[in-house]
Amino acid sequence: RFLAELPESVTLDPGVAHALELRKALFDNNYHRFFVLYGSTPNHGIYILDMCIDRIRVDSLRKILKA
């Protein structure tokens, strides 16, 4: 709900738009898209993602192997 209320001026920012795309890929379980976006993370966002990327890799591998 909070994300739907973001003003357009905020969502047009490249960093915010990229973060929203990452979130969408993760929630859609589109791991290929997520890791492509991970590789092109702007600014210092990569440092934030590095804190949780191992957990995301393990979770994605579990879901892929379960399928």
mmCIF file of C-alpha atoms in Angstrom:
data_model
loop_
_atom_site.group_PDB
_atom_site.id
_atom_site.type_symbol
_atom_site.label_atom_id
_atom_site.label_comp_id
_atom_site.label_asym_id
_atom_site.label_seq_id
_atom_site.Cartn_x
_atom_site.Cartn_y
_atom_site.Cartn_z
ATOM 1 C CA ARG A 1 0.000 0.000 0.000
ATOM 2 C CA PHE A 2 2.795 2.396 0.866
ATOM 3 C CA LEU A 3 4.494 1.766 -2.472
ATOM 4 C CA ALA A 4 1.272 2.463 -4.369
ATOM 5 C CA GLU A 5 1.070 5.871 -2.713
ATOM 6 C CA LEU A 6 4.562 6.977 -3.737
ATOM 7 C CA PRO A 7 4.481 10.148 -5.813
ATOM 8 C CA GLU A 8 5.530 9.804 -9.431
ATOM 9 C CA SER A 9 8.454 12.180 -8.896
ATOM 10 C CA VAL A 10 9.928 9.665 -6.428
ATOM 11 C CA THR A 11 9.355 6.589 -8.582
ATOM 12 C CA LEU A 12 11.050 8.269 -11.547
ATOM 13 C CA ASP A 13 14.332 8.464 -9.655
ATOM 14 C CA PRO A 14 16.633 5.816 -11.204
ATOM 15 C CA GLY A 15 17.653 4.345 -7.837
ATOM 16 C CA VAL A 16 14.078 4.077 -6.595
ATOM 17 C CA ALA A 17 12.853 2.679 -9.910
ATOM 18 C CA HIS A 18 15.614 0.068 -9.793
ATOM 19 C CA ALA A 19 14.735 -0.874 -6.197
ATOM 20 C CA LEU A 20 11.078 -1.258 -7.155
ATOM 21 C CA GLU A 21 12.039 -3.503 -10.072
ATOM 22 C CA LEU A 22 14.211 -5.612 -7.744
ATOM 23 C CA ARG A 23 11.320 -5.932 -5.310
ATOM 24 C CA LYS A 24 8.913 -6.914 -8.085
ATOM 25 C CA ALA A 25 11.292 -9.564 -9.435
ATOM 26 C CA LEU A 26 11.822 -11.003 -5.961
ATOM 27 C CA PHE A 27 8.121 -11.126 -5.103
ATOM 28 C CA ASP A 28 7.333 -12.684 -8.501
ATOM 29 C CA ASN A 29 10.017 -15.334 -7.863
ATOM 30 C CA ASN A 30 11.690 -14.207 -11.076
ATOM 31 C CA TYR A 31 15.216 -14.984 -9.946
ATOM 32 C CA HIS A 32 16.794 -14.543 -13.352
ATOM 33 C CA ARG A 33 15.470 -10.994 -13.532
ATOM 34 C CA PHE A 34 16.472 -10.349 -9.919
ATOM 35 C CA PHE A 35 20.082 -11.404 -10.464
ATOM 36 C CA VAL A 36 20.315 -9.439 -13.713
ATOM 37 C CA LEU A 37 19.091 -6.366 -11.845
ATOM 38 C CA TYR A 38 21.445 -7.172 -8.959
ATOM 39 C CA GLY A 39 24.359 -6.942 -11.370
ATOM 40 C CA SER A 40 23.282 -3.500 -12.532
ATOM 41 C CA THR A 41 22.455 -1.938 -9.167
ATOM 42 C CA PRO A 42 23.216 1.803 -9.249
ATOM 43 C CA ASN A 43 25.101 3.878 -6.691
ATOM 44 C CA HIS A 44 25.901 2.100 -3.428
ATOM 45 C CA GLY A 45 22.801 -0.079 -3.452
ATOM 46 C CA ILE A 46 24.971 -3.105 -4.104
ATOM 47 C CA TYR A 47 26.308 -2.856 -0.551
ATOM 48 C CA ILE A 48 22.793 -3.087 0.847
ATOM 49 C CA LEU A 49 21.989 -6.074 -1.351
ATOM 50 C CA ASP A 50 25.231 -7.799 -0.380
ATOM 51 C CA MET A 51 23.898 -8.110 3.169
ATOM 52 C CA CYS A 52 21.013 -10.334 2.054
ATOM 53 C CA ILE A 53 22.123 -11.844 -1.266
ATOM 54 C CA ASP A 54 23.309 -15.129 0.258
ATOM 55 C CA ARG A 55 19.889 -15.786 1.795
ATOM 56 C CA ILE A 56 18.189 -14.925 -1.508
ATOM 57 C CA ARG A 57 20.514 -17.292 -3.401
ATOM 58 C CA VAL A 58 19.778 -20.159 -1.022
ATOM 59 C CA ASP A 59 16.012 -19.502 -1.087
ATOM 60 C CA SER A 60 15.979 -19.323 -4.872
ATOM 61 C CA LEU A 61 17.974 -22.529 -5.186
ATOM 62 C CA ARG A 62 15.587 -24.319 -2.812
ATOM 63 C CA LYS A 63 12.560 -23.214 -4.823
ATOM 64 C CA ILE A 64 14.175 -24.151 -8.134
ATOM 65 C CA LEU A 65 15.183 -27.602 -6.884
ATOM 66 C CA LYS A 66 11.742 -28.172 -5.389
ATOM 67 C CA ALA A 67 10.017 -27.423 -8.718
#
